[in-house]
Structure formats: C-alpha cells, structure tokens
PDB file of C-alpha atoms and ligand atoms in Angstrom:
ATOM      1  CA  MET A 234     183.936 204.131 173.483  1.00  0.00           C
ATOM      2  CA  GLU A 235     180.373 204.301 172.126  1.00  0.00           C
ATOM      3  CA  ASN A 236     179.058 201.210 170.274  1.00  0.00           C
ATOM      4  CA  LYS A 237     178.710 203.210 167.043  1.00  0.00           C
ATOM      5  CA  LEU A 238     182.399 204.154 167.091  1.00  0.00           C
ATOM      6  CA  ILE A 239     183.478 200.617 167.987  1.00  0.00           C
ATOM      7  CA  ILE A 240     181.432 199.242 165.086  1.00  0.00           C
ATOM      8  CA  GLU A 241     183.029 201.749 162.656  1.00  0.00           C
ATOM      9  CA  GLU A 242     186.491 200.796 163.886  1.00  0.00           C
ATOM     10  CA  ILE A 243     185.714 197.058 163.561  1.00  0.00           C
ATOM     11  CA  LYS A 244     184.497 197.558 159.982  1.00  0.00           C
ATOM     12  CA  LYS A 245     187.690 199.442 159.071  1.00  0.00           C
ATOM     13  CA  LEU A 246     189.936 196.775 160.600  1.00  0.00           C
ATOM     14  CA  LYS A 247     188.001 193.965 158.901  1.00  0.00           C
ATOM     15  CA  ILE A 248     188.936 195.457 155.516  1.00  0.00           C
ATOM     16  CA  GLU A 249     192.562 196.161 156.516  1.00  0.00           C
ATOM     17  CA  ARG A 250     193.088 192.624 157.805  1.00  0.00           C
ATOM     18  CA  ASN A 251     190.932 190.846 155.185  1.00  0.00           C
ATOM     19  CA  ALA A 252     188.976 189.414 158.106  1.00  0.00           C
ATOM     20  CA  VAL A 253     185.477 187.991 158.506  1.00  0.00           C
ATOM     21  CA  ILE A 254     183.451 187.690 161.672  1.00  0.00           C
ATOM     22  CA  LEU A 255     181.532 184.430 162.021  1.00  0.00           C
ATOM     23  CA  SER A 256     178.937 184.407 164.782  1.00  0.00           C
ATOM     24  CA  HIS A 257     176.771 181.770 166.400  1.00  0.00           C
ATOM     25  CA  PHE A 258     173.059 182.630 166.887  1.00  0.00           C
ATOM     26  CA  TYR A 259     173.506 182.760 170.680  1.00  0.00           C
ATOM     27  CA  THR A 260     175.815 185.800 170.800  1.00  0.00           C
ATOM     28  CA  ARG A 261     174.756 189.316 171.815  1.00  0.00           C
ATOM     29  CA  SER A 262     172.626 191.298 169.330  1.00  0.00           C
ATOM     30  CA  GLU A 263     175.272 194.031 168.884  1.00  0.00           C
ATOM     31  CA  VAL A 264     177.874 191.356 168.062  1.00  0.00           C
ATOM     32  CA  GLN A 265     175.566 189.882 165.421  1.00  0.00           C
ATOM     33  CA  GLU A 266     175.333 193.372 163.870  1.00  0.00           C
ATOM     34  CA  VAL A 267     179.027 193.286 162.930  1.00  0.00           C
ATOM     35  CA  ALA A 268     179.014 189.631 161.851  1.00  0.00           C
ATOM     36  CA  ASP A 269     179.481 188.648 158.193  1.00  0.00           C
ATOM     37  CA  PHE A 270     177.752 185.342 158.809  1.00  0.00           C
ATOM     38  CA  ILE A 271     175.429 184.140 161.589  1.00  0.00           C
ATOM     39  CA  GLY A 272     174.474 180.490 161.877  1.00  0.00           C
ATOM     40  CA  ASP A 273     174.391 177.185 163.719  1.00  0.00           C
ATOM     41  CA  SER A 274     177.432 174.985 164.338  1.00  0.00           C
ATOM     42  CA  LEU A 275     177.165 173.152 161.006  1.00  0.00           C
ATOM     43  CA  SER A 276     176.732 176.248 158.837  1.00  0.00           C
ATOM     44  CA  LEU A 277     179.573 177.980 160.704  1.00  0.00           C
ATOM     45  CA  CYS A 278     181.898 175.070 159.896  1.00  0.00           C
ATOM     46  CA  LYS A 279     180.927 175.350 156.240  1.00  0.00           C
ATOM     47  CA  ALA A 280     181.341 179.152 156.281  1.00  0.00           C
ATOM     48  CA  ALA A 281     184.862 178.755 157.732  1.00  0.00           C
ATOM     49  CA  VAL A 282     185.811 176.331 154.931  1.00  0.00           C
ATOM     50  CA  ASN A 283     184.341 178.512 152.181  1.00  0.00           C
ATOM     51  CA  SER A 284     185.652 181.863 153.395  1.00  0.00           C
ATOM     52  CA  LYS A 285     188.284 183.605 151.269  1.00  0.00           C
ATOM     53  CA  ALA A 286     189.406 185.743 154.206  1.00  0.00           C
ATOM     54  CA  ASP A 287     192.889 185.569 155.744  1.00  0.00           C
ATOM     55  CA  VAL A 288     191.548 186.034 159.263  1.00  0.00           C
ATOM     56  CA  ILE A 289     188.463 184.540 160.934  1.00  0.00           C
ATOM     57  CA  VAL A 290     187.254 186.193 164.116  1.00  0.00           C
ATOM     58  CA  PHE A 291     185.007 183.667 165.827  1.00  0.00           C
ATOM     59  CA  ALA A 292     182.141 185.147 167.811  1.00  0.00           C
ATOM     60  CA  GLY A 293     181.277 181.941 169.609  1.00  0.00           C
ATOM     61  CA  VAL A 294     182.861 179.488 172.019  1.00  0.00           C
ATOM     62  CA  HIS A 295     186.255 177.803 171.978  1.00  0.00           C
ATOM     63  CA  PHE A 296     185.331 174.524 170.222  1.00  0.00           C
ATOM     64  CA  MET A 297     183.833 176.477 167.305  1.00  0.00           C
ATOM     65  CA  ALA A 298     187.008 178.523 166.739  1.00  0.00           C
ATOM     66  CA  GLU A 299     189.054 175.351 167.131  1.00  0.00           C
ATOM     67  CA  SER A 300     186.968 173.592 164.451  1.00  0.00           C
ATOM     68  CA  ALA A 301     187.612 176.527 162.092  1.00  0.00           C
ATOM     69  CA  ALA A 302     191.363 176.277 162.820  1.00  0.00           C
ATOM     70  CA  ILE A 303     191.284 172.517 162.144  1.00  0.00           C
ATOM     71  CA  ILE A 304     189.600 172.811 158.759  1.00  0.00           C
ATOM     72  CA  SER A 305     191.295 176.045 157.648  1.00  0.00           C
ATOM     73  CA  PRO A 306     194.907 175.819 158.861  1.00  0.00           C
ATOM     74  CA  GLN A 307     196.058 178.420 156.341  1.00  0.00           C
ATOM     75  CA  LYS A 308     193.828 181.065 157.973  1.00  0.00           C
ATOM     76  CA  THR A 309     194.443 182.886 161.240  1.00  0.00           C
ATOM     77  CA  VAL A 310     191.578 182.043 163.595  1.00  0.00           C
ATOM     78  CA  LEU A 311     190.953 184.378 166.524  1.00  0.00           C
ATOM     79  CA  LEU A 312     188.716 183.859 169.551  1.00  0.00           C
ATOM     80  CA  PRO A 313     188.142 187.327 171.088  1.00  0.00           C
ATOM     81  CA  VAL A 314     187.740 185.968 174.641  1.00  0.00           C
ATOM     82  CA  PRO A 315     190.010 182.996 175.333  1.00  0.00           C
ATOM     83  CA  ASP A 316     187.916 181.609 178.197  1.00  0.00           C
ATOM     84  CA  ALA A 317     184.628 181.584 176.253  1.00  0.00           C
ATOM     85  CA  GLY A 318     184.230 177.829 176.560  1.00  0.00           C
ATOM     86  CA  CYS A 319     181.492 175.220 176.471  1.00  0.00           C
ATOM     87  CA  PRO A 320     181.020 173.295 179.737  1.00  0.00           C
ATOM     88  CA  MET A 321     179.542 170.355 177.806  1.00  0.00           C
ATOM     89  CA  ALA A 322     182.667 170.100 175.621  1.00  0.00           C
ATOM     90  CA  ASP A 323     184.731 169.761 178.814  1.00  0.00           C
ATOM     91  CA  MET A 324     182.680 166.732 179.917  1.00  0.00           C
ATOM     92  CA  VAL A 325     184.709 164.395 177.706  1.00  0.00           C
ATOM     93  CA  THR A 326     188.505 164.141 177.521  1.00  0.00           C
ATOM     94  CA  ALA A 327     190.724 162.206 175.121  1.00  0.00           C
ATOM     95  CA  ASP A 328     191.753 159.900 178.003  1.00  0.00           C
ATOM     96  CA  SER A 329     188.201 159.117 179.100  1.00  0.00           C
ATOM     97  CA  LEU A 330     187.223 158.478 175.481  1.00  0.00           C
ATOM     98  CA  ARG A 331     190.174 156.107 174.976  1.00  0.00           C
ATOM     99  CA  ALA A 332     188.985 154.136 178.034  1.00  0.00           C
ATOM    100  CA  ALA A 333     185.461 153.885 176.558  1.00  0.00           C
ATOM    101  CA  LYS A 334     186.902 152.679 173.229  1.00  0.00           C
ATOM    102  CA  GLU A 335     188.733 149.911 175.077  1.00  0.00           C
ATOM    103  CA  LYS A 336     185.485 148.921 176.757  1.00  0.00           C
ATOM    104  CA  HIS A 337     183.571 148.858 173.433  1.00  0.00           C
ATOM    105  CA  PRO A 338     186.193 147.828 170.840  1.00  0.00           C
ATOM    106  CA  GLU A 339     183.559 147.108 168.172  1.00  0.00           C
ATOM    107  CA  ALA A 340     182.014 150.576 168.336  1.00  0.00           C
ATOM    108  CA  SER A 341     182.570 153.624 166.119  1.00  0.00           C
ATOM    109  CA  VAL A 342     182.829 156.987 167.860  1.00  0.00           C
ATOM    110  CA  VAL A 343     180.441 159.756 166.814  1.00  0.00           C
ATOM    111  CA  CYS A 344     181.497 163.017 168.339  1.00  0.00           C
ATOM    112  CA  TYR A 345     179.253 166.066 168.646  1.00  0.00           C
ATOM    113  CA  VAL A 346     181.251 169.098 167.425  1.00  0.00           C
ATOM    114  CA  ASN A 347     180.857 170.509 170.948  1.00  0.00           C
ATOM    115  CA  SER A 348     184.141 168.839 171.949  1.00  0.00           C
ATOM    116  CA  SER A 349     187.866 169.601 171.986  1.00  0.00           C
ATOM    117  CA  ALA A 350     190.227 168.988 169.058  1.00  0.00           C
ATOM    118  CA  ALA A 351     191.952 166.228 171.081  1.00  0.00           C
ATOM    119  CA  VAL A 352     188.599 164.421 171.486  1.00  0.00           C
ATOM    120  CA  LYS A 353     187.750 164.856 167.798  1.00  0.00           C
ATOM    121  CA  ALA A 354     191.141 163.344 166.978  1.00  0.00           C
ATOM    122  CA  GLU A 355     190.096 160.186 168.871  1.00  0.00           C
ATOM    123  CA  SER A 356     186.733 160.004 167.033  1.00  0.00           C
ATOM    124  CA  ASP A 357     185.667 158.454 163.749  1.00  0.00           C
ATOM    125  CA  ILE A 358     183.245 161.155 162.660  1.00  0.00           C
ATOM    126  CA  CYS A 359     181.784 164.400 163.995  1.00  0.00           C
ATOM    127  CA  CYS A 360     178.166 165.500 163.946  1.00  0.00           C
ATOM    128  CA  THR A 361     176.147 168.587 164.802  1.00  0.00           C
ATOM    129  CA  SER A 362     172.562 168.784 165.978  1.00  0.00           C
ATOM    130  CA  ALA A 363     171.547 169.430 162.347  1.00  0.00           C
ATOM    131  CA  ASN A 364     172.944 166.157 160.972  1.00  0.00           C
ATOM    132  CA  ALA A 365     173.382 163.748 163.925  1.00  0.00           C
ATOM    133  CA  ILE A 366     170.760 161.212 162.736  1.00  0.00           C
ATOM    134  CA  ASN A 367     172.188 161.106 159.196  1.00  0.00           C
ATOM    135  CA  VAL A 368     175.744 160.789 160.504  1.00  0.00           C
ATOM    136  CA  VAL A 369     174.898 157.870 162.802  1.00  0.00           C
ATOM    137  CA  ASN A 370     172.933 156.095 160.088  1.00  0.00           C
ATOM    138  CA  SER A 371     175.779 156.587 157.600  1.00  0.00           C
ATOM    139  CA  ILE A 372     178.065 154.365 159.698  1.00  0.00           C
ATOM    140  CA  GLU A 373     178.394 150.680 158.870  1.00  0.00           C
ATOM    141  CA  ASP A 374     179.199 149.503 162.408  1.00  0.00           C
ATOM    142  CA  ARG A 375     176.257 148.391 164.533  1.00  0.00           C
ATOM    143  CA  GLU A 376     177.585 149.942 167.738  1.00  0.00           C
ATOM    144  CA  ILE A 377     178.221 153.627 168.384  1.00  0.00           C
ATOM    145  CA  ILE A 378     179.812 155.511 171.263  1.00  0.00           C
ATOM    146  CA  PHE A 379     178.022 158.862 171.109  1.00  0.00           C
ATOM    147  CA  ILE A 380     179.818 161.727 172.883  1.00  0.00           C
ATOM    148  CA  PRO A 381     179.321 163.937 174.856  1.00  0.00           C
ATOM    149  CA  ASP A 382     175.625 164.959 174.868  1.00  0.00           C
ATOM    150  CA  LYS A 383     173.362 162.290 176.380  1.00  0.00           C
ATOM    151  CA  ASN A 384     170.213 164.153 175.289  1.00  0.00           C
ATOM    152  CA  LEU A 385     171.219 164.436 171.638  1.00  0.00           C
ATOM    153  CA  GLY A 386     172.391 160.803 171.828  1.00  0.00           C
ATOM    154  CA  THR A 387     169.041 159.679 173.241  1.00  0.00           C
ATOM    155  CA  PHE A 388     167.182 161.591 170.530  1.00  0.00           C
ATOM    156  CA  VAL A 389     169.351 159.962 167.826  1.00  0.00           C
ATOM    157  CA  SER A 390     168.819 156.498 169.345  1.00  0.00           C
ATOM    158  CA  LEU A 391     165.083 156.858 168.617  1.00  0.00           C
ATOM    159  CA  HIS A 392     165.876 157.245 164.903  1.00  0.00           C
ATOM    160  CA  THR A 393     168.309 154.397 164.335  1.00  0.00           C
ATOM    161  CA  ASP A 394     168.514 150.662 164.919  1.00  0.00           C
ATOM    162  CA  LYS A 395     172.142 150.923 166.061  1.00  0.00           C
ATOM    163  CA  LYS A 396     173.202 150.277 169.618  1.00  0.00           C
ATOM    164  CA  ILE A 397     174.174 153.633 171.113  1.00  0.00           C
ATOM    165  CA  HIS A 398     176.469 153.896 174.146  1.00  0.00           C
ATOM    166  CA  LEU A 399     175.590 157.240 175.695  1.00  0.00           C
ATOM    167  CA  TRP A 400     178.006 159.571 177.458  1.00  0.00           C
ATOM    168  CA  ASN A 401     176.963 161.470 180.570  1.00  0.00           C
ATOM    169  CA  GLY A 402     177.395 164.987 179.107  1.00  0.00           C
ATOM    170  CA  PHE A 403     174.775 167.688 178.835  1.00  0.00           C
ATOM    171  CA  CYS A 404     174.270 171.372 178.070  1.00  0.00           C
ATOM    172  CA  HIS A 405     173.264 173.194 181.253  1.00  0.00           C
ATOM    173  CA  VAL A 406     171.553 175.896 179.160  1.00  0.00           C
ATOM    174  CA  HIS A 407     169.119 173.451 177.548  1.00  0.00           C
ATOM    175  CA  GLU A 408     168.776 171.389 180.735  1.00  0.00           C
ATOM    176  CA  ASN A 409     167.372 174.533 182.376  1.00  0.00           C
ATOM    177  CA  ILE A 410     164.237 173.949 180.313  1.00  0.00           C
ATOM    178  CA  ARG A 411     161.994 171.681 182.448  1.00  0.00           C
ATOM    179  CA  ASP A 412     158.858 169.709 181.696  1.00  0.00           C
ATOM    180  CA  GLU A 413     157.031 171.867 184.328  1.00  0.00           C
ATOM    181  CA  ASN A 414     157.815 174.915 182.119  1.00  0.00           C
ATOM    182  CA  MET A 415     156.287 173.115 179.173  1.00  0.00           C
ATOM    183  CA  GLN A 416     153.113 172.018 180.960  1.00  0.00           C
ATOM    184  CA  GLU A 417     152.504 175.619 182.011  1.00  0.00           C
ATOM    185  CA  LEU A 418     153.346 177.156 178.624  1.00  0.00           C
ATOM    186  CA  LYS A 419     151.217 174.659 176.709  1.00  0.00           C
ATOM    187  CA  LYS A 420     148.248 175.603 178.909  1.00  0.00           C
ATOM    188  CA  LEU A 421     148.885 179.317 178.444  1.00  0.00           C
ATOM    189  CA  HIS A 422     149.433 179.081 174.671  1.00  0.00           C
ATOM    190  CA  PRO A 423     147.521 176.016 173.425  1.00  0.00           C
ATOM    191  CA  ASP A 424     147.893 176.985 169.741  1.00  0.00           C
ATOM    192  CA  ALA A 425     151.631 177.624 169.866  1.00  0.00           C
ATOM    193  CA  LYS A 426     153.946 175.157 168.123  1.00  0.00           C
ATOM    194  CA  PHE A 427     156.778 173.990 170.354  1.00  0.00           C
ATOM    195  CA  LEU A 428     160.107 173.945 168.484  1.00  0.00           C
ATOM    196  CA  ALA A 429     162.825 172.332 170.580  1.00  0.00           C
ATOM    197  CA  HIS A 430     166.568 171.773 170.276  1.00  0.00           C
ATOM    198  CA  PRO A 431     167.685 168.132 170.734  1.00  0.00           C
ATOM    199  CA  GLU A 432     170.013 169.185 173.592  1.00  0.00           C
ATOM    200  CA  CYS A 433     166.820 169.476 175.718  1.00  0.00           C
ATOM    201  CA  ARG A 434     165.896 166.739 178.214  1.00  0.00           C
ATOM    202  CA  PRO A 435     163.894 163.786 176.749  1.00  0.00           C
ATOM    203  CA  GLU A 436     160.869 164.619 178.952  1.00  0.00           C
ATOM    204  CA  VAL A 437     160.854 168.135 177.450  1.00  0.00           C
ATOM    205  CA  LEU A 438     161.252 166.827 173.896  1.00  0.00           C
ATOM    206  CA  GLU A 439     158.082 164.779 174.405  1.00  0.00           C
ATOM    207  CA  PHE A 440     156.144 168.045 174.204  1.00  0.00           C
ATOM    208  CA  ALA A 441     157.846 169.145 170.974  1.00  0.00           C
ATOM    209  CA  ASP A 442     156.071 169.561 167.636  1.00  0.00           C
ATOM    210  CA  ARG A 443     159.462 169.647 165.907  1.00  0.00           C
ATOM    211  CA  ILE A 444     162.990 168.838 167.166  1.00  0.00           C
ATOM    212  CA  LEU A 445     165.552 170.913 165.276  1.00  0.00           C
ATOM    213  CA  SER A 446     168.983 172.572 165.346  1.00  0.00           C
ATOM    214  CA  THR A 447     169.056 176.341 165.827  1.00  0.00           C
ATOM    215  CA  SER A 448     169.100 176.977 162.046  1.00  0.00           C
ATOM    216  CA  GLY A 449     166.326 174.407 161.715  1.00  0.00           C
ATOM    217  CA  ILE A 450     164.191 176.322 164.218  1.00  0.00           C
ATOM    218  CA  VAL A 451     164.669 179.604 162.321  1.00  0.00           C
ATOM    219  CA  LYS A 452     163.859 177.901 158.972  1.00  0.00           C
ATOM    220  CA  GLU A 453     160.805 176.139 160.426  1.00  0.00           C
ATOM    221  CA  VAL A 454     159.288 179.479 161.516  1.00  0.00           C
ATOM    222  CA  GLU A 455     160.000 180.935 158.066  1.00  0.00           C
ATOM    223  CA  GLY A 456     158.127 178.124 156.322  1.00  0.00           C
ATOM    224  CA  SER A 457     155.281 177.698 158.810  1.00  0.00           C
ATOM    225  CA  GLY A 458     151.744 179.030 158.571  1.00  0.00           C
ATOM    226  CA  SER A 459     151.540 179.114 162.390  1.00  0.00           C
ATOM    227  CA  THR A 460     151.743 182.446 164.164  1.00  0.00           C
ATOM    228  CA  GLU A 461     152.682 181.377 167.713  1.00  0.00           C
ATOM    229  CA  PHE A 462     155.753 179.435 168.836  1.00  0.00           C
ATOM    230  CA  ILE A 463     157.341 178.261 172.063  1.00  0.00           C
ATOM    231  CA  ILE A 464     161.102 178.201 171.520  1.00  0.00           C
ATOM    232  CA  GLY A 465     163.074 175.488 173.288  1.00  0.00           C
ATOM    233  CA  THR A 466     166.639 176.703 172.985  1.00  0.00           C
ATOM    234  CA  GLU A 467     168.897 179.570 174.119  1.00  0.00           C
ATOM    235  CA  ARG A 468     166.751 182.656 174.487  1.00  0.00           C
ATOM    236  CA  GLU A 469     168.734 184.803 171.987  1.00  0.00           C
ATOM    237  CA  ILE A 470     166.878 182.885 169.271  1.00  0.00           C
ATOM    238  CA  VAL A 471     163.606 184.321 170.605  1.00  0.00           C
ATOM    239  CA  ARG A 472     164.982 187.853 170.163  1.00  0.00           C
ATOM    240  CA  ILE A 473     166.169 187.042 166.610  1.00  0.00           C
ATOM    241  CA  LEU A 474     162.786 185.566 165.654  1.00  0.00           C
ATOM    242  CA  LYS A 475     160.793 188.466 167.167  1.00  0.00           C
ATOM    243  CA  LYS A 476     162.874 190.923 165.130  1.00  0.00           C
ATOM    244  CA  LYS A 477     162.566 188.897 161.924  1.00  0.00           C
ATOM    245  CA  TYR A 478     158.847 188.108 162.274  1.00  0.00           C
ATOM    246  CA  PRO A 479     157.212 191.021 164.153  1.00  0.00           C
ATOM    247  CA  ASP A 480     153.714 189.716 163.297  1.00  0.00           C
ATOM    248  CA  LYS A 481     154.290 186.337 164.955  1.00  0.00           C
ATOM    249  CA  LYS A 482     154.438 185.553 168.670  1.00  0.00           C
ATOM    250  CA  PHE A 483     157.379 183.803 170.340  1.00  0.00           C
ATOM    251  CA  TYR A 484     157.672 182.571 173.927  1.00  0.00           C
ATOM    252  CA  PRO A 485     160.937 181.300 175.460  1.00  0.00           C
ATOM    253  CA  ALA A 486     160.543 177.802 176.939  1.00  0.00           C
ATOM    254  CA  SER A 487     162.614 179.125 179.869  1.00  0.00           C
ATOM    255  CA  GLU A 488     164.123 182.509 180.684  1.00  0.00           C
ATOM    256  CA  LYS A 489     166.959 180.527 182.262  1.00  0.00           C
ATOM    257  CA  ALA A 490     168.084 179.129 178.899  1.00  0.00           C
ATOM    258  CA  PHE A 491     170.986 181.581 178.705  1.00  0.00           C
ATOM    259  CA  CYS A 492     174.538 180.739 177.548  1.00  0.00           C
ATOM    260  CA  TYR A 493     176.775 183.117 179.481  1.00  0.00           C
ATOM    261  CA  ASN A 494     179.840 181.838 177.619  1.00  0.00           C
ATOM    262  CA  MET A 495     178.488 183.023 174.263  1.00  0.00           C
ATOM    263  CA  LYS A 496     177.664 186.397 175.859  1.00  0.00           C
ATOM    264  CA  LYS A 497     181.311 186.861 176.904  1.00  0.00           C
ATOM    265  CA  ILE A 498     181.972 187.967 173.315  1.00  0.00           C
ATOM    266  CA  THR A 499     181.468 191.745 173.290  1.00  0.00           C
ATOM    267  CA  LEU A 500     182.087 194.458 170.694  1.00  0.00           C
ATOM    268  CA  GLU A 501     185.072 195.671 172.740  1.00  0.00           C
ATOM    269  CA  ALA A 502     186.551 192.152 172.708  1.00  0.00           C
ATOM    270  CA  ILE A 503     186.112 191.893 168.927  1.00  0.00           C
ATOM    271  CA  LEU A 504     187.782 195.276 168.437  1.00  0.00           C
ATOM    272  CA  ASN A 505     190.709 194.223 170.626  1.00  0.00           C
ATOM    273  CA  SER A 506     190.887 190.934 168.727  1.00  0.00           C
ATOM    274  CA  LEU A 507     191.263 192.709 165.377  1.00  0.00           C
ATOM    275  CA  GLN A 508     193.634 195.379 166.704  1.00  0.00           C
ATOM    276  CA  ASN A 509     196.039 192.983 168.418  1.00  0.00           C
ATOM    277  CA  MET A 510     195.322 189.766 166.497  1.00  0.00           C
ATOM    278  CA  GLU A 511     194.232 188.066 169.744  1.00  0.00           C
ATOM    279  CA  TYR A 512     193.653 185.286 170.737  1.00  0.00           C
ATOM    280  CA  GLU A 513     194.975 182.999 168.057  1.00  0.00           C
ATOM    281  CA  ILE A 514     193.802 179.394 168.150  1.00  0.00           C
ATOM    282  CA  HIS A 515     196.545 176.863 167.456  1.00  0.00           C
ATOM    283  CA  VAL A 516     195.923 173.147 167.076  1.00  0.00           C
ATOM    284  CA  PRO A 517     199.103 171.037 166.989  1.00  0.00           C
ATOM    285  CA  ASP A 518     199.484 169.182 163.689  1.00  0.00           C
ATOM    286  CA  ASN A 519     199.435 165.668 165.212  1.00  0.00           C
ATOM    287  CA  ILE A 520     195.945 166.393 166.625  1.00  0.00           C
ATOM    288  CA  ARG A 521     194.736 168.616 163.802  1.00  0.00           C
ATOM    289  CA  VAL A 522     195.253 166.061 161.030  1.00  0.00           C
ATOM    290  CA  LYS A 523     193.263 163.355 162.864  1.00  0.00           C
ATOM    291  CA  ALA A 524     190.533 165.744 164.022  1.00  0.00           C
ATOM    292  CA  ARG A 525     190.192 167.024 160.471  1.00  0.00           C
ATOM    293  CA  LYS A 526     189.404 163.530 159.195  1.00  0.00           C
ATOM    294  CA  ALA A 527     186.446 163.329 161.606  1.00  0.00           C
ATOM    295  CA  LEU A 528     185.206 166.791 160.585  1.00  0.00           C
ATOM    296  CA  ASP A 529     185.756 166.190 156.843  1.00  0.00           C
ATOM    297  CA  ARG A 530     183.831 162.916 157.035  1.00  0.00           C
ATOM    298  CA  MET A 531     180.897 164.819 158.529  1.00  0.00           C
ATOM    299  CA  LEU A 532     181.096 167.633 155.951  1.00  0.00           C
ATOM    300  CA  GLU A 533     181.220 165.038 153.183  1.00  0.00           C
ATOM    301  CA  ILE A 534     177.777 163.703 154.127  1.00  0.00           C
ATOM    302  CA  SER A 535     176.316 167.188 154.822  1.00  0.00           C
ATOM    303  CA  ARG A 536     177.192 168.817 151.516  1.00  0.00           C
ATOM    304  CA  SER A 537     173.898 170.527 150.741  1.00  0.00           C
TER     305      SER A 537
HETATM  306  P1  LIG B 742     173.555 174.213 166.997  1.00  0.00           P
HETATM  307  O1  LIG B 742     174.124 175.550 166.712  1.00  0.00           O
HETATM  308  O2  LIG B 742     174.238 173.179 166.198  1.00  0.00           O
HETATM  309  O3  LIG B 742     172.086 174.159 166.877  1.00  0.00           O
HETATM  310  O4  LIG B 742     173.938 173.864 168.518  1.00  0.00           O
HETATM  311  C1  LIG B 742     173.515 174.649 169.562  1.00  0.00           C
HETATM  312  C2  LIG B 742     174.556 174.828 170.562  1.00  0.00           C
HETATM  313  O5  LIG B 742     174.366 174.591 171.729  1.00  0.00           O
HETATM  314  C3  LIG B 742     175.841 175.327 170.138  1.00  0.00           C
HETATM  315  O6  LIG B 742     176.695 175.380 171.204  1.00  0.00           O
HETATM  316 FE1  LIG B 743     177.830 174.807 175.260  1.00  0.00          FE
HETATM  317 FE2  LIG B 743     175.234 174.789 175.772  1.00  0.00          FE
HETATM  318 FE3  LIG B 743     176.495 177.131 175.530  1.00  0.00          FE
HETATM  319 FE4  LIG B 743     176.087 175.564 173.384  1.00  0.00          FE
HETATM  320  S1  LIG B 743     174.540 176.556 174.619  1.00  0.00           S
HETATM  321  S2  LIG B 743     177.972 176.604 173.961  1.00  0.00           S
HETATM  322  S3  LIG B 743     176.272 173.530 174.280  1.00  0.00           S
HETATM  323  S4  LIG B 743     176.850 175.574 177.101  1.00  0.00           S
END
C-alpha cells in the first residue's frame, strides 16, 4: 500500500480506537508524520501519563512502551514491533542488580529509564538523560549504584560529590561517535557548536560545547544565535533540525550513529498495530507496582 493510503488508514483507526501515537525523536521521518507527540524519553513518559487516550501506540523501543504501561495501567499500550529493543537496556538484569546491591548495601540505585521493568522494580529511582544530575543530587545517600549506562554515569559523577558505582553498560549508537570524528569535524567546521548527548564516550564529551538530552539539543538550537552545529547523537536528529531550521547548518558527529531498533517501527507496523491491537505490553502487577514507585519518584522531581 502507498504511504499516503497507510497514513489515511492510521488516522481513521486512531479516531475509532481513541488512540495516540507517541514517538521518540529517533524513529523514521514518515512515522513521525503520524505521531501525536514526538519527544525524548522524559517528555514521552510525561505524555503517556497526561494522555486521555484509551490506547497508546509507542513508536519507540520496548523499555519506552513498558514505562508507559507501568505508569498508565488503565490504558492499552501497544509496541508495533515486539523485538524493537534497546541493547543497552539488556546489559543489566534484575539478578545482576541484586548482586550489586548486596556488594554495596549502603548505596541507592539510580536507574536510567533505558532498562526493563524488572530492573526498575529493583531500583530506588529512575532518571533520563534530561534529569540524571538532578535525580542523583536529590538522593540523601552518599553512595549510588548508577545503571546501566557508564557514560551517562561518568558524566553525572562530574556534577555531584556522591560516590558513584558505575555499571558496564553503553549505547552502541552513541559509542560509534569517536574522538577522531570530533578532531576532524572541529577542524572542518571551527565555528560550529558541538552539542552532544551524555551517552557519548567521555573523550568525545570533552569536545562538547553543551551536553544535553535529545530534547535539550533541539531546544538549544532554537535558542542559540549560532548558525552551525555538530550534532552528537542519533543522526535522525540532524534530519529533524535541518527541516526545522533550513537556514542553519548541521553536521552529524558520525554517520554511524544510527539506532536500527528505532527504525524497525514502520508505517505498516503501526497500521497493523492499530488494526489488530498488537503487540500489547503487559507488566505483571508485582513488578509494575515497584517499578512505578521508581518512575513516580523521578516524575515528582521533574514536574516542570
Ligand atoms: P533521550 O531521549 O532521553 O535523550 O535518550 C536518548 C536515547 O538513547 C533513547 O533511547
Ligand atoms: Fe538504546 Fe542507544 Fe537505541 Fe537509545 S539509541 S534505544 S540507548 S540503542
């Protein structure tokens, strides 16, 4: 079927089912065209809570849909492609986290939302890249186990006096950005501001003018007088920024910064999702209730 026809069909079904489509910034452009809301992990969590819809179709990866199901149990949450996952989220399990808690009994657990519901259930509080520093500094305990992203954890450790126990997780998409890329790009575009996501390697972040979540990067461009930017995150953001600001110049920090899991979500998959109510995300109550506490605690300190 042609994209135009699929889009018409999706729009019709959205009304019939009282459904909304929430999309992360990293999905395909045609998917973002049918989305009711596009944002970063934190704003997507908030959008899921605030939505009046009966059905949420999540154009993103598994942990995002799972978070929506945790905080909105009365809604039906659908992930159009069940194996759209996040390799970083799979780098920590509930068992491995329990072992770390035994090793550091004094520590609180701060869990990046890029993690499973079972891992969130074992954590004290969640964070996203937009609020990680505030979340860590809001905790009374002096010691923190920060899971699973070692790069975000390292970045946070530079902005707190707490002792951070890092986990050995990482995002392969952001790790594809290398300091060699940056040296070259800085020479080629000496006036460009480098806006980087904190999932990048520390040696890459050293080149950054600003270190921000994906929404933060978009907002920074909006408010900046600069006209040239090197973008250190998934390359879909470069496309979004070029479209939004045709008079400014944007260079991807690496063409290899590509999240193939986010790109698994296609228009056809969204149509199928709405037609057949697939694939519903269920979180068992014993996990959901505990995971919700960790997410609610984060949302409480990120109200604005
Ligand atoms: P944010 O959307 O929180 O910036 O995180 C980026 C990311 O990698 C999501 O999977
Ligand atoms: Fe996971 Fe990285 Fe893809 Fe985000 S960009 S979903 S952290 S693999």
